[in-house]
Coordinates of C-alpha atoms in Angstrom, one line a residue:
M1 CA 4.1 25.1 9.8
K2 CA 1.1 22.9 9.0
P3 CA -1.6 24.6 6.9
W4 CA -4.2 24.4 9.6
N5 CA -1.8 25.8 12.2
K6 CA -1.0 28.7 9.8
M7 CA -4.7 29.3 9.3
I8 CA -5.3 29.5 13.1
V9 CA -2.4 31.9 13.4
L10 CA -3.7 34.0 10.5
V11 CA -7.2 34.2 12.1
L12 CA -5.6 35.3 15.4
F13 CA -3.4 37.8 13.6
T14 CA -6.5 39.3 11.8
G15 CA -8.2 39.5 15.2
Y16 CA -5.1 41.2 16.7
L17 CA -5.1 43.8 13.8
F18 CA -8.8 44.5 14.5
V19 CA -8.1 45.1 18.2
L20 CA -5.1 47.3 17.3
L21 CA -7.3 49.4 15.0
K22 CA -10.0 49.6 17.7
V23 CA -7.6 50.6 20.4
I24 CA -5.5 53.1 18.5
L25 CA -8.0 54.6 16.2
F26 CA -11.3 54.3 18.1
K27 CA -9.8 54.5 21.6
F28 CA -11.9 51.4 22.7
G29 CA -15.1 52.9 21.3
S30 CA -17.3 51.1 18.8
V31 CA -16.1 50.8 15.2
D32 CA -18.3 53.1 13.1
I33 CA -17.7 52.7 9.4
G34 CA -20.2 55.5 8.6
F35 CA -18.3 57.9 10.8
L36 CA -15.0 56.9 9.1
W37 CA -16.6 57.5 5.7
Q38 CA -17.9 60.9 6.9
Q39 CA -14.4 61.8 8.3
L40 CA -12.7 60.7 5.1
H41 CA -15.1 62.8 3.0
H42 CA -14.3 65.8 5.3
A43 CA -10.6 65.2 4.9
A44 CA -10.9 65.0 1.1
K45 CA -12.7 68.4 1.1
N46 CA -10.2 69.9 3.6
P47 CA -6.7 68.5 3.1
S48 CA -5.3 71.5 5.0
A49 CA -7.0 70.2 8.1
V50 CA -5.2 66.9 7.7
L51 CA -1.9 68.7 7.3
Y52 CA -2.7 70.8 10.4
R53 CA -3.3 67.6 12.4
V54 CA 0.0 66.2 11.3
H55 CA 1.9 69.4 12.0
S56 CA 0.2 70.0 15.3
G57 CA 1.3 66.5 16.4
N58 CA 4.8 65.6 17.6
L59 CA 7.3 65.5 14.7
T60 CA 10.4 65.7 17.0
P61 CA 11.8 62.2 17.8
F62 CA 12.0 61.4 21.5
K63 CA 10.1 64.5 22.6
S64 CA 7.0 62.8 24.0
I65 CA 9.1 59.8 25.1
E66 CA 11.3 62.0 27.2
S67 CA 8.2 63.7 28.7
N68 CA 6.6 60.3 29.4
I69 CA 9.8 59.0 31.1
H70 CA 10.1 62.2 33.3
G71 CA 6.4 61.8 34.3
I72 CA 6.3 58.0 34.4
S73 CA 4.8 58.1 37.9
S74 CA 1.7 59.6 36.3
G75 CA -0.7 56.9 35.3
H76 CA -1.4 58.5 31.9
N77 CA 2.3 58.7 31.0
F78 CA 3.1 55.2 32.2
V79 CA 0.2 53.7 30.1
N80 CA 1.1 55.8 27.1
F81 CA 4.7 54.8 27.2
T82 CA 4.3 51.1 28.0
G83 CA 1.1 50.7 26.0
N84 CA 2.7 51.9 22.8
I85 CA 5.4 49.2 23.2
L86 CA 3.2 46.4 24.5
I87 CA 0.5 46.7 21.9
F88 CA 3.0 45.9 19.1
V89 CA 4.6 42.9 20.8
P90 CA 2.1 40.6 19.3
N91 CA 2.9 41.9 15.8
G92 CA 6.5 40.8 16.2
L93 CA 5.3 37.4 17.4
F94 CA 2.8 36.9 14.6
I95 CA 5.2 38.0 11.9
S96 CA 7.8 35.5 13.3
L97 CA 5.1 32.8 13.1
L98 CA 3.6 33.6 9.8
A99 CA 6.6 34.2 7.7
R100 CA 10.3 33.4 7.6
H101 CA 11.2 37.0 8.2
N102 CA 14.3 38.1 9.9
Y103 CA 14.4 41.1 12.3
F104 CA 14.1 43.4 9.2
G105 CA 10.7 41.9 8.3
A106 CA 9.4 42.5 11.8
F107 CA 10.8 46.0 11.8
V108 CA 9.2 46.9 8.4
S109 CA 5.9 45.3 9.3
S110 CA 5.7 47.2 12.6
L111 CA 6.8 50.4 11.0
V112 CA 4.2 50.1 8.1
I113 CA 1.3 49.2 10.4
S114 CA 2.2 51.9 12.9
L115 CA 2.7 54.6 10.2
G116 CA -0.6 53.6 8.7
L117 CA -2.4 54.0 12.0
E118 CA -0.7 57.3 12.8
C119 CA -1.6 58.7 9.4
S120 CA -5.1 57.4 9.8
Q121 CA -5.5 59.3 13.1
A122 CA -4.7 62.5 11.2
V123 CA -6.8 61.7 8.2
F124 CA -9.9 60.7 10.2
S125 CA -9.4 63.5 12.8
M126 CA -9.3 60.9 15.6
G127 CA -5.9 61.8 17.1
V128 CA -2.7 63.4 16.2
F129 CA 0.5 62.1 14.5
D130 CA 3.3 61.3 16.9
V131 CA 6.6 60.2 15.7
D132 CA 7.4 58.8 19.1
D133 CA 4.5 56.4 18.8
L134 CA 6.2 55.1 15.7
I135 CA 9.4 54.6 17.7
L136 CA 7.7 52.9 20.6
N137 CA 5.4 50.7 18.4
V138 CA 8.4 49.5 16.3
S139 CA 10.3 48.8 19.5
G140 CA 7.4 46.7 20.7
G141 CA 7.3 44.8 17.4
M142 CA 11.1 44.1 17.7
L143 CA 10.6 43.1 21.3
G144 CA 7.9 40.6 20.2
Y145 CA 10.3 39.3 17.5
A146 CA 13.1 38.9 20.1
V147 CA 10.8 37.1 22.6
F148 CA 9.8 34.7 19.8
Q149 CA 13.5 34.0 18.9
V150 CA 14.3 33.3 22.6
L151 CA 11.3 31.0 23.0
K152 CA 11.6 29.4 19.5
P153 CA 13.8 26.4 20.6
S154 CA 11.5 25.4 23.3
L155 CA 8.4 25.9 21.2
A156 CA 9.9 24.0 18.3
R157 CA 9.9 20.8 20.4
G158 CA 6.2 20.4 20.1
S159 CA 4.2 23.4 18.9
I160 CA 3.2 25.3 15.8
A161 CA 6.5 27.2 15.8
G162 CA 8.5 24.2 14.9
S163 CA 8.7 25.0 11.2
A164 CA 8.4 28.8 11.4

């Protein structure tokens, strides 16, 4: 990939990570660093509160996925299920563009980012830890990687993906 193309993709990836942080951690609200600092200070003084938030979340794989599938006609369940997948599709695409990673690289990247966000929700008291979010987020990252691999031959004929 040409250096200026890689720079454009890197800037877009950084923007995507900011949007990801805003949507998952701040639930579309404003990003308030002062509030985060305050929450982090509270978590440092009360580590048992962080553990409680993790343990009160979902630590059973496929528990909330099953619930969401059974109630998929509900708008909330549909958005939760599909949103957790779709929000990580760009991660798989960006990882495919930025590095010569195979599917394992896309998997690890999606897992690390998702795990970081899930843990951040517990630490900053802005949500609960849900192992099913990890599963759905990683699935989305892998879907993005697969989409890129399918589109790569046609993109290679005249776009930035030619040397990815």
